[in-house]
Coordinates of C-alpha atoms and ligand atoms in Angstrom, one line a residue:
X985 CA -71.7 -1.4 11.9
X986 CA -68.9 -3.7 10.1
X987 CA -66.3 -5.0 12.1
X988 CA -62.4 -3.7 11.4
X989 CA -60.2 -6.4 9.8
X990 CA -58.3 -6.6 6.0
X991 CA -60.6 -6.2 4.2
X992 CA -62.5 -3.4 5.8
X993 CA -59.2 -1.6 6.4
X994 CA -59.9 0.3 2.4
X995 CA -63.5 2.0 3.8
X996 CA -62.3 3.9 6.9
X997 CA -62.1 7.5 6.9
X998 CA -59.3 9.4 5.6
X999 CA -58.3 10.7 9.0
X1000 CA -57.0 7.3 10.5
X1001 CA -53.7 6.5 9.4
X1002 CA -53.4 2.4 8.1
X1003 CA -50.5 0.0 7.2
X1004 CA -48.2 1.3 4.6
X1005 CA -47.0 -1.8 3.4
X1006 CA -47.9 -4.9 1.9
X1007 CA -49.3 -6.6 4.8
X1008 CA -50.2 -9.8 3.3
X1009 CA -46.6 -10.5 2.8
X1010 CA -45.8 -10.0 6.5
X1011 CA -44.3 -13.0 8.2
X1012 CA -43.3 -13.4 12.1
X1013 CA -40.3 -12.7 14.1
X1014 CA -41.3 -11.8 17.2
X1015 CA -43.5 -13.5 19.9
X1016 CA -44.7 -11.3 22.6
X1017 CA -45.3 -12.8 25.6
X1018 CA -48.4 -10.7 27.5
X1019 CA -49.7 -8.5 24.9
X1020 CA -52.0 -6.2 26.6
X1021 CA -53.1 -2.6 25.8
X1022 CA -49.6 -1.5 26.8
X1023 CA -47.3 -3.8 24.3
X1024 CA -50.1 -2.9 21.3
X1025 CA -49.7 0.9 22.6
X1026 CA -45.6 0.7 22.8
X1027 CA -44.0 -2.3 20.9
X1028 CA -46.2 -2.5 18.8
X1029 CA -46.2 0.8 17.1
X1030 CA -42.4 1.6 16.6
X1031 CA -42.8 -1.9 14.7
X1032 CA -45.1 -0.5 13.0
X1033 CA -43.2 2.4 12.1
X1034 CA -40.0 0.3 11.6
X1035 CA -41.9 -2.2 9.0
X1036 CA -42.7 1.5 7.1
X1037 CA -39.5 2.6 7.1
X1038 CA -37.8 -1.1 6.0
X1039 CA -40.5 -4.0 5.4
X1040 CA -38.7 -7.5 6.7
X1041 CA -40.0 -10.3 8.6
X1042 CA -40.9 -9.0 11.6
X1043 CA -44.4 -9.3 12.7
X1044 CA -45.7 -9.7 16.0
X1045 CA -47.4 -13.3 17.5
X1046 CA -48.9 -12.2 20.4
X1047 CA -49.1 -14.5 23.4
X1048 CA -51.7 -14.6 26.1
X1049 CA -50.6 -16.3 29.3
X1050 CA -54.0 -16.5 31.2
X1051 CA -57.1 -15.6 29.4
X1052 CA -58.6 -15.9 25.7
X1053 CA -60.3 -12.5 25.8
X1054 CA -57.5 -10.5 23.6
X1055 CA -57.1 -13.7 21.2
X1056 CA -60.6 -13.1 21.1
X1057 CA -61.0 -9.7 20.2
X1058 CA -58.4 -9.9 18.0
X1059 CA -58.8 -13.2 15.8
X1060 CA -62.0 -11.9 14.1
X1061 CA -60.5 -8.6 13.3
X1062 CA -57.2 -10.3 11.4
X1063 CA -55.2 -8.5 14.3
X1064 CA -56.1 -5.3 13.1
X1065 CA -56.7 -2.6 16.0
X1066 CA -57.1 1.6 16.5
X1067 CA -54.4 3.1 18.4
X1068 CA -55.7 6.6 19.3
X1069 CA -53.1 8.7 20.9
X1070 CA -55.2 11.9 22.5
X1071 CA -53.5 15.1 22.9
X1072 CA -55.0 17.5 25.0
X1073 CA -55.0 19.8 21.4
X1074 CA -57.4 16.6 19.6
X1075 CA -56.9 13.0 18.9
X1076 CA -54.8 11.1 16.3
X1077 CA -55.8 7.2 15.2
X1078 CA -54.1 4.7 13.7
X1079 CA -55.1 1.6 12.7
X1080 CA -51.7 -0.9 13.5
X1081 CA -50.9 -4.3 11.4
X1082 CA -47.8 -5.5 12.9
X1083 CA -50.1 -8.0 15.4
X1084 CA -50.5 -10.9 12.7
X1085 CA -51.9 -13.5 15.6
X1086 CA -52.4 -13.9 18.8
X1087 CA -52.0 -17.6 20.8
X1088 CA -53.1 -18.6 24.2
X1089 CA -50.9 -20.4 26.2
X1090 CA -53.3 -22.5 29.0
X1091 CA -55.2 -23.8 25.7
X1092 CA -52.4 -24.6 23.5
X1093 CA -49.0 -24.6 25.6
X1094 CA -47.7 -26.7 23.1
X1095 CA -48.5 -24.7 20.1
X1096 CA -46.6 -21.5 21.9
X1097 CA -43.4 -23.5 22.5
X1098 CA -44.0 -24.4 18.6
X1099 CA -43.7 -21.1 18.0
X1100 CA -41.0 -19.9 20.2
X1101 CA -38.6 -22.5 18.3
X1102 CA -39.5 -21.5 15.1
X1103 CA -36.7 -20.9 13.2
X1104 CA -38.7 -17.4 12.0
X1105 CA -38.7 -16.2 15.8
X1106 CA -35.8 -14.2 16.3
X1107 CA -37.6 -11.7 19.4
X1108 CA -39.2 -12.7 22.3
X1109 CA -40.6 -9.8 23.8
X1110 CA -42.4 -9.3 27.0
X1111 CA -44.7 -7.4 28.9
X1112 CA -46.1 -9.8 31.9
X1113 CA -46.2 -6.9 34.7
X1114 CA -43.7 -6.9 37.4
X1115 CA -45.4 -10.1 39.4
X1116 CA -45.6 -12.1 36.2
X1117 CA -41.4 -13.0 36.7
X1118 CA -42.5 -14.8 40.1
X1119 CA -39.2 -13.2 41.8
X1120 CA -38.4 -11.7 44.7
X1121 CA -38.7 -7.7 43.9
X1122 CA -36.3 -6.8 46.7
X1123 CA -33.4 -9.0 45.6
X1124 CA -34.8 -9.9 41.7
X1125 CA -33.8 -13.8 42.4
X1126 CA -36.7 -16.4 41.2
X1127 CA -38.8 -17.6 43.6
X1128 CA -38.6 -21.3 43.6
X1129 CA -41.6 -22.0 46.0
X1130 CA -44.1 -19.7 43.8
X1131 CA -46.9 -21.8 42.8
X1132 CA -46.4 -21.5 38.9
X1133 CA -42.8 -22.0 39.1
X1134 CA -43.7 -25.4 41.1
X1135 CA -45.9 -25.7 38.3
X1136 CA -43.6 -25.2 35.4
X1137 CA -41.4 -27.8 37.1
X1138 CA -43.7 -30.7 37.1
X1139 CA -44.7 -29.7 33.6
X1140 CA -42.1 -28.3 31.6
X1141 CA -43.9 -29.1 28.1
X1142 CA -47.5 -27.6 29.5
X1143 CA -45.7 -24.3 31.8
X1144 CA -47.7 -21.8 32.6
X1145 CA -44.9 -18.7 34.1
X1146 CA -43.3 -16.9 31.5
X1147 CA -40.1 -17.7 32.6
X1148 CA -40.7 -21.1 32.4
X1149 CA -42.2 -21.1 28.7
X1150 CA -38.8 -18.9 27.4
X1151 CA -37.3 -21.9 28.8
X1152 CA -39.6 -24.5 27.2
X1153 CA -39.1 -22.7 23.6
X1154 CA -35.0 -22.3 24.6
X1155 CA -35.2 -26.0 25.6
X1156 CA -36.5 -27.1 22.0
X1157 CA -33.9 -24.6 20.2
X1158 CA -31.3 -26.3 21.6
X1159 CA -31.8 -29.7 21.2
X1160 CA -32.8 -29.4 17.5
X1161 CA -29.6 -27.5 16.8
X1162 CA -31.2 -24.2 16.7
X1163 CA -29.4 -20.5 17.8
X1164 CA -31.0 -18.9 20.6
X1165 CA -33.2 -15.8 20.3
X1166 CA -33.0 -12.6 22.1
X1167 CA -35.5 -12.1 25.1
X1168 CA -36.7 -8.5 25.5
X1169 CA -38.0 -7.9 28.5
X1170 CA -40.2 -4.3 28.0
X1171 CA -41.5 -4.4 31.9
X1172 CA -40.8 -1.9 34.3
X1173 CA -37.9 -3.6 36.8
X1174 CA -34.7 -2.4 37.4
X1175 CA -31.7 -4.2 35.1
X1176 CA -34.7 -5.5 33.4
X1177 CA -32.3 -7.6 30.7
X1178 CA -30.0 -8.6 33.4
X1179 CA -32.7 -9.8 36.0
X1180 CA -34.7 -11.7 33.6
X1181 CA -31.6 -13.4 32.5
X1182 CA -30.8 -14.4 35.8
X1183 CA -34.3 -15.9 36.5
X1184 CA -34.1 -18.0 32.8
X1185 CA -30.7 -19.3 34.0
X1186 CA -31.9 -19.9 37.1
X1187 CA -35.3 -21.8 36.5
X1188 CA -33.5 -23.8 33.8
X1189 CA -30.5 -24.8 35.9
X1190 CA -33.1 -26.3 38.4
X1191 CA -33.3 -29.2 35.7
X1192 CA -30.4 -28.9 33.1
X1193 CA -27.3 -27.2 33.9
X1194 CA -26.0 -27.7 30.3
X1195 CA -29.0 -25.6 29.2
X1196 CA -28.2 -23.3 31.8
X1197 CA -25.0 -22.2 30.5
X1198 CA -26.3 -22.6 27.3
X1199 CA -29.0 -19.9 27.9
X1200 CA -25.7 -17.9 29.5
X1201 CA -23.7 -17.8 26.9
X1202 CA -26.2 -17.7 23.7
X1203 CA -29.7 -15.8 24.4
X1204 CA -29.2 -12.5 24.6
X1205 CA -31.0 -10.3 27.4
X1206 CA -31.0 -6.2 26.5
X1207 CA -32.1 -4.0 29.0
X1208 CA -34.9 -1.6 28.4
X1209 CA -36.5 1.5 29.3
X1210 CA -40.2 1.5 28.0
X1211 CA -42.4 4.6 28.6
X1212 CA -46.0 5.7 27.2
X1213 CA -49.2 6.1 29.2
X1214 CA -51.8 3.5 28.3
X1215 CA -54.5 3.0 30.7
X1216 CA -56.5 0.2 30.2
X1217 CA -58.9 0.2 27.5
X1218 CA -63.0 0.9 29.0
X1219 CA -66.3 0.1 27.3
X1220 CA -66.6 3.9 27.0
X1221 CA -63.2 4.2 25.1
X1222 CA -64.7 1.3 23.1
X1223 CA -68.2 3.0 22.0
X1224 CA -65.8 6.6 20.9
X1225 CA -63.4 4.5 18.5
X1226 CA -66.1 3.0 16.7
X1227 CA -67.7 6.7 16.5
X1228 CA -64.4 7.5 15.0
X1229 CA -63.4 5.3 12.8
X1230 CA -66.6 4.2 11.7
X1231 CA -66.2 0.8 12.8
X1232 CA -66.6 -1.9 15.5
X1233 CA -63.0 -2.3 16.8
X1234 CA -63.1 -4.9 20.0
X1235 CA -60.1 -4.4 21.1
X1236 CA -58.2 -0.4 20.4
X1237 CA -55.7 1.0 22.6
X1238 CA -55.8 4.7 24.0
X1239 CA -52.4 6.6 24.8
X1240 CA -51.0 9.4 25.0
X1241 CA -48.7 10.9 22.2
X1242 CA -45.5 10.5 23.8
X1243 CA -43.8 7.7 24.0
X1244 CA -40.2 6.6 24.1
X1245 CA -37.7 3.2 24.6
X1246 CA -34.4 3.1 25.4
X1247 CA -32.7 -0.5 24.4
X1248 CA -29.4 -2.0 25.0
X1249 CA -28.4 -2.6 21.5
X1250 CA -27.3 -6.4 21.9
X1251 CA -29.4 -8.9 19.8
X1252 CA -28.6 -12.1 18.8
X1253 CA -30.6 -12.7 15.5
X1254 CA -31.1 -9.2 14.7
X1255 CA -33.9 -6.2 14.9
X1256 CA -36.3 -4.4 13.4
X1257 CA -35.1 -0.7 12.9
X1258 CA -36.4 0.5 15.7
X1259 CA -33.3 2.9 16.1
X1260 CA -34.3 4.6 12.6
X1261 CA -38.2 5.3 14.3
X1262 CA -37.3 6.9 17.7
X1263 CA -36.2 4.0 19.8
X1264 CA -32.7 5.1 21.7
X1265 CA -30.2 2.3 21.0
X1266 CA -27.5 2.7 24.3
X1267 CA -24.9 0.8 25.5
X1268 CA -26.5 2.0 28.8
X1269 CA -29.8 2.0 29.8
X1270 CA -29.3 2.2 33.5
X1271 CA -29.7 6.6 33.7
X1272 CA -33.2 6.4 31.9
X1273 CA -34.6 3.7 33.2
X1274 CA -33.8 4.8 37.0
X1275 CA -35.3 8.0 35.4
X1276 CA -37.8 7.1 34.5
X1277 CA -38.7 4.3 37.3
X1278 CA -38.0 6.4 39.9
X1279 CA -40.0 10.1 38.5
X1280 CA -42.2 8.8 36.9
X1281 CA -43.4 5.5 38.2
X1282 CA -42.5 6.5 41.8
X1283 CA -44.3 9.7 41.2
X1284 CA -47.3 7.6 39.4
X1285 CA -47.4 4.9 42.6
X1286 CA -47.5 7.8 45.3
X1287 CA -50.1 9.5 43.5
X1288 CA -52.0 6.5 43.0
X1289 CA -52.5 5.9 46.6
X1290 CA -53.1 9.2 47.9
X1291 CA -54.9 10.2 44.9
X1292 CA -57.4 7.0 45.3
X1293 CA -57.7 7.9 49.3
X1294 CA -58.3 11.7 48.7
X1295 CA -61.4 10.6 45.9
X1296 CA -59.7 11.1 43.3
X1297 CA -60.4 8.3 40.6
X1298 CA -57.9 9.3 37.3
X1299 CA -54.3 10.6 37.9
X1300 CA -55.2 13.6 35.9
X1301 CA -58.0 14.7 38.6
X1302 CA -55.2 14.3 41.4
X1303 CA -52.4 15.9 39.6
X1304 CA -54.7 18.9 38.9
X1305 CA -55.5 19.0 42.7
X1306 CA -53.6 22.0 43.5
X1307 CA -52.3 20.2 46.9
X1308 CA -51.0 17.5 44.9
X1309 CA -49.3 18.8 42.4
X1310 CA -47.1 21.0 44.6
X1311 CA -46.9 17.2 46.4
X1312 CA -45.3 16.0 43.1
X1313 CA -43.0 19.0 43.2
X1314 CA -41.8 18.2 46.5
X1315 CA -41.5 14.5 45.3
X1316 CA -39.3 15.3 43.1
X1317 CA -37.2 17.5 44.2
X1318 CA -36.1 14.3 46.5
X1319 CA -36.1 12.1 43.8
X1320 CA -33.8 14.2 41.2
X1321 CA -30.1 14.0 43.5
X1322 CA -30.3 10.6 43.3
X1323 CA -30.7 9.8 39.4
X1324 CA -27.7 9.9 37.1
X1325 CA -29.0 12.5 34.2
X1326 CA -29.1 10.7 30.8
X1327 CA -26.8 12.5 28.1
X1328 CA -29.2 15.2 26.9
X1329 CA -31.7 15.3 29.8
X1330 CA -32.0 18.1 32.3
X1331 CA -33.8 16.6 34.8
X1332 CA -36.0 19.3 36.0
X1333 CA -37.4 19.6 32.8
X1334 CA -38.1 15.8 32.1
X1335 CA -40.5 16.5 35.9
X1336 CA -42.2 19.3 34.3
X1337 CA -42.7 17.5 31.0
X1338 CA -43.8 14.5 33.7
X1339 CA -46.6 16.7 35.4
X1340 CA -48.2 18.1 32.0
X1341 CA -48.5 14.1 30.8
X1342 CA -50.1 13.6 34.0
X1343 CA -52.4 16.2 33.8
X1344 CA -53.5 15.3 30.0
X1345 CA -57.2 15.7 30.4
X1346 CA -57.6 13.5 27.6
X1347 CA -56.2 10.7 29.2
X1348 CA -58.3 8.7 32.1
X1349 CA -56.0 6.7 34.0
X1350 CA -57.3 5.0 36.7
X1351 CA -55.2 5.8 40.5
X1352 CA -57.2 2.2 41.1
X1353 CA -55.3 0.6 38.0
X1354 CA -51.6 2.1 39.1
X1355 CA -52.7 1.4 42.7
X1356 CA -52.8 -2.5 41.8
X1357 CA -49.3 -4.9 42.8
X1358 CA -48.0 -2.0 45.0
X1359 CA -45.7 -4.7 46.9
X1360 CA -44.2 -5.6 43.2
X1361 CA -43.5 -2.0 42.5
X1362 CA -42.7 -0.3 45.7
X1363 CA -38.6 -1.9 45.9
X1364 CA -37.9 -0.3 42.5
X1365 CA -40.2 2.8 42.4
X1366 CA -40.1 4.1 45.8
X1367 CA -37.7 1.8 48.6
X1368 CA -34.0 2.3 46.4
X1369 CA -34.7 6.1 46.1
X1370 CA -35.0 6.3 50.2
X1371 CA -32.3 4.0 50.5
X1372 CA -29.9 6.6 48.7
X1373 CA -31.6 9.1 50.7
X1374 CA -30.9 7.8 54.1
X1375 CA -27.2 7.1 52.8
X1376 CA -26.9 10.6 51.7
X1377 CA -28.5 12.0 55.5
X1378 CA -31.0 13.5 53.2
X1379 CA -34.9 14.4 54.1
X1380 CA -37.4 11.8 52.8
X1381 CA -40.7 13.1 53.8
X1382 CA -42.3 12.8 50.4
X1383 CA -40.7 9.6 49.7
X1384 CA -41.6 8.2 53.2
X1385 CA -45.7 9.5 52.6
X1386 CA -45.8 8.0 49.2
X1387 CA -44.8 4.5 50.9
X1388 CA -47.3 5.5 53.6
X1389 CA -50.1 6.2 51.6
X1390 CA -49.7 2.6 50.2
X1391 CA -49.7 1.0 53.5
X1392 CA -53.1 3.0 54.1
X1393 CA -54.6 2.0 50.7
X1394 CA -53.3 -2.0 51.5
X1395 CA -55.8 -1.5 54.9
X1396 CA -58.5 -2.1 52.5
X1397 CA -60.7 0.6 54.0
X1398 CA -61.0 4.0 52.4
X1399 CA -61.4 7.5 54.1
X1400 CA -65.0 7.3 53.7
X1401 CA -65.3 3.7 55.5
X1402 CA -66.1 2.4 51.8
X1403 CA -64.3 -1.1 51.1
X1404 CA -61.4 -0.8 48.3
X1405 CA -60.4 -3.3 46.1
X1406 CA -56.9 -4.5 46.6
X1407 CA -55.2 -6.2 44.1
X1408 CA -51.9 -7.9 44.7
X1409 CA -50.4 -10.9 44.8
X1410 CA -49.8 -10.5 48.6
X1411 CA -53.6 -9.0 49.6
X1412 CA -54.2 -11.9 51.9
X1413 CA -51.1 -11.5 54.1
X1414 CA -51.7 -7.6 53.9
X1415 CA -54.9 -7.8 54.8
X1416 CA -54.0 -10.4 57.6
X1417 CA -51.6 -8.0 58.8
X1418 CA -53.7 -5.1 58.7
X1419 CA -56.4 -6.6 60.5
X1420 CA -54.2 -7.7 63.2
X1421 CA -52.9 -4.1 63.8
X1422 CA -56.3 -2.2 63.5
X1423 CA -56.1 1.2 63.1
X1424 CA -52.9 1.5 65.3
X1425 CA -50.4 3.2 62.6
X1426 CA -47.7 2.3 64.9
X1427 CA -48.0 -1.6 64.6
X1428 CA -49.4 -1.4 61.7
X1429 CA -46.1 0.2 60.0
X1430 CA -44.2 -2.0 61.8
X1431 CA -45.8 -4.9 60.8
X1432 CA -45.9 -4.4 57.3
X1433 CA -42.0 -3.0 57.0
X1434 CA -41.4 -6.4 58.4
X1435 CA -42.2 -8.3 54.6
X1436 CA -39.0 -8.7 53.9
X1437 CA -39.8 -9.6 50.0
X1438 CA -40.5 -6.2 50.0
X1439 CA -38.1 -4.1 52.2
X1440 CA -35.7 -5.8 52.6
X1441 CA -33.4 -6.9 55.5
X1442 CA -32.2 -3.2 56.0
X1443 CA -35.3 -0.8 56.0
X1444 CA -37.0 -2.4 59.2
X1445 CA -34.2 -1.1 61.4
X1446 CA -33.7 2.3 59.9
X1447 CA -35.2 5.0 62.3
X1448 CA -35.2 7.3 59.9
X1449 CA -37.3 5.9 57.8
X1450 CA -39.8 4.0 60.4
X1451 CA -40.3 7.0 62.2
X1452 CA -41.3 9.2 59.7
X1453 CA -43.7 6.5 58.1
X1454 CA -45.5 6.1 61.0
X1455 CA -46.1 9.4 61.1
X1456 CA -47.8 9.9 58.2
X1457 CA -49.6 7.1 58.6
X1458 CA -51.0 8.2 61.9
X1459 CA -51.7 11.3 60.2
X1460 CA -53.5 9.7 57.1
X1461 CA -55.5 8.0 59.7
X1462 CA -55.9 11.3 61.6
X1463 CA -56.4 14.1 59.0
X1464 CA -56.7 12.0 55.5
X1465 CA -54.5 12.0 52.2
X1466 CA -55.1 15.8 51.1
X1467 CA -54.5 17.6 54.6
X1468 CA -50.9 14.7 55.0
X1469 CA -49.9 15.9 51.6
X1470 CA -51.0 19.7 52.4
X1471 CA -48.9 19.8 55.9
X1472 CA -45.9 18.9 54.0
X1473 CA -45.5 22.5 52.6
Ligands
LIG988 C1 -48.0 2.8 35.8 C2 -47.3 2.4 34.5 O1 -49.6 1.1 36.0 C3 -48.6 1.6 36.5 O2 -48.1 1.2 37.5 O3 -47.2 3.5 36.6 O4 -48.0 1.5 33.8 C4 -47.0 3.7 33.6 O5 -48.2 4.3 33.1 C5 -46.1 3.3 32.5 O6 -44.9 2.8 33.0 C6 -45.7 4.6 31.7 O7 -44.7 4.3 30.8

């Protein structure tokens, strides 16, 4: 079968949508930093859309910060991939142009920098996950021990952290006269604009103050909202595109239709028109993205955990377990007092519209892949909800068995006795912790509500919360995940 690139682009079917403009004449102005199937699935596509609606110079240099695998699955195919949004009524595929390259930063640091100071970049986008800003995700300051930041310090032209190459390319702007660019952070994290601002000031204060203030004063941080459902690509995924489009395609994304981005309107060297292709431009983000991080992500997190210990292996399986949607119900009935309703948005109806995405048959997302970094996502998913909760003297128990179930997961073990594999970037001292306490939900609680990076000074002492946690955790010991989340009515 031929391979998908420009000039194969003329022989696929009729039924997949392709670039409508002149992509030959697209030039760069934006470099994202960590373009995996989620930036290609989100950013990507209301570029796309945005280049439709007004062609300018704003293509997309993609930047890989660990591995060569997307530059090369990409390269061959001239940056050309499917994106196949599946409804549960029937699939939709699209092949996107706005990717024109991809770079790899451990290869070539210096060639990414390069790029960063071109006077074409205006965007620097990123999507790095929440541990790739090597901060602290209860207070969101940079963490100035972390081994890449260390790194990035001894070699500020080869760096290796995100944070530390925005500050590279920033460096290089500067001293050649240059204005800054705007750094759009597209992660999930609370004030993501503002807390990535404060970790570029900070890193960059650690060697230059003047550059500090510089960054301060001149780059531009807008806050974002990003939402769509993109589970990682599979080989299976891989083998139905090609059925679909007729062609080998390395490298397609699979989402679901829906998608949506709320942005802070502040750029320094302008945007695509985003705004005229679905993209909310606000002058405050804050009510969708606690929104959205708190129902949907702290839904998606508790899920995952219990989900993964029940059997259950896709977040569609466990949201169709009868027990656990009326779980999610009770979830977010908690959640909903404490998020400030977006202009437009009744909140009830944004959780029913939540539980019909997850149950999109279509969609296979893993309760193993949202399981991953739970110490990176708890603080902003889970821990401010209870923490408005407790201030409120209301009930948490949904909240509290959502955190449980992650301290369960973290154990390592599953209910069967089978061995699961954790992923975080603090596995080792959970797993030290865990083995120390055994099976004694008590300690075990204890011990782990005692990381302060990720509850904080304040949760450890709160009764109200411990108590309950242990609980559940005894009982998820006890009973398992389905008969916890069925006793809770
Ligand atoms: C998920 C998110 O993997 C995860 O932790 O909760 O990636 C989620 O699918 C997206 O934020 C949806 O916009």
């Amino acid at each position: 079968m031929t391979r998908l690139c420009a000039a194969t682009l003329a022989s696929l079917p009729a039924t997949v949508r392709r670039p409508a403009y002149d992509r030959s004449a697209l030039k760069p102005g934006i470099v994202h930093l960590g373009l995996g199937a989620f930036a290609r699935g989100h950013l990507a596509e209301y570029t796309e859309d945005a280049l439709e609606q007004r062609f300018g110079a704003w293509g997309i240099v993609g930047a890989s910060l660990q591995r060569p695998d997307q530059r090369d699955r990409l390269q061959p195919q001239d940056g050309l991939y499917t994106l196949l949004k599946l409804a549960p009524t029937g699939p939709e595929l699209r092949v996107i142009g706005s990717v024109l390259d991809v770079l790899v930063a451990p290869e070539n640091p210096a060639a990414l920098i390069a790029r960063l100071a071109s006077p074409e970049t205006r965007i620097v986008s990123l999507t790095v996950t929440e541990k790739g800003y090597c901060h602290d995700p209860a207070t969101g300051k940079l963490k100035t021990d972390h081994p890449d930041i260390l790194h990035d310090l001894e070699n500020p032209d080869a760096p290796s952290s995100a944070v530390g190459i925005l500050v590279a390319g920033l460096r290089v702007r500067r001293a050649e006269g240059r204005g800054a660019f705007t750094a759009l952070c597209c992660d999930n994290l609370p004030s993501n604009g503002h807390v990535l601002r404060g970790l570029v000031r900070d890193f960059a204060a650690l060697t230059d103050d003047k550059l500090a203030a510089w960054i301060e004063t001149d780059v531009a941080f807008p806050a974002t909202m990003v939402d769509r459902i993109v589970p990682a690509t599979t080989e299976a995924d891989i083998t139905e595109v090609a059925k679909l489009i007729g062609q080998d395609d390395a490298a397609p994304v699979i989402g679901e239709p829906f998608r949506q981005w709320a942005i802070e309107d502040v750029f320094v060297e302008g945007r695509p028109e985003w705004d005229k292709v679905g993209a909310q431009m606000v002058s405050e983000v804050a009510p969708f993205e606690f929104m959205k991080l708190r129902m949907l992500n702290g839904a998606h997190s508790s899920l995952a955990y219990l989900g993964y210990l029940a059997g259950h292996e896709t977040v569609a399986e466990a949201s169709g377990d009868p027990v656990f949607a009326r779980f999610l119900q009770g979830l977010w009935a908690e959640i909903i007092p404490t998020v400030p309703a977006p202009q437009g948005v009744v909140l009830e109806d944004y959780a029913k519209a939540l539980l019909s995405r997850f149950q999109n048959p279509a969609i296979r997302h893993r309760t193993w892949q949202i399981a991953m970094d739970g110490s990176q996502k708890l603080p902003q998913r889970l821990l401010g909800t209870i923490r408005e909760r407790l201030k409120d003297g209301a009930p948490i128990d949904h909240l509290a068995l959502g955190v449980a179930a992650w301290i369960r997961y973290v154990t390592g073990t599953d209910e069967k006795g089978g061995a699961i594999d954790v992923r975080d970037p603090l596995a080792a001292e959970l797993k030290r912790r865990a083995e120390a306490a055994g099976s004694n939900a008590e300690a075990l609680s204890t011990s782990l509500l005692g990381i302060e990076a990720i509850f904080g000074a304040d949760l450890p002492g709160e009764e109200r919360f411990s108590k309950p946690l242990a609980a559940h955790l005894a009982s998820l010991f006890g009973k398992g995940a389905r008969a916890t989340a069925a006793s809770l009515g």
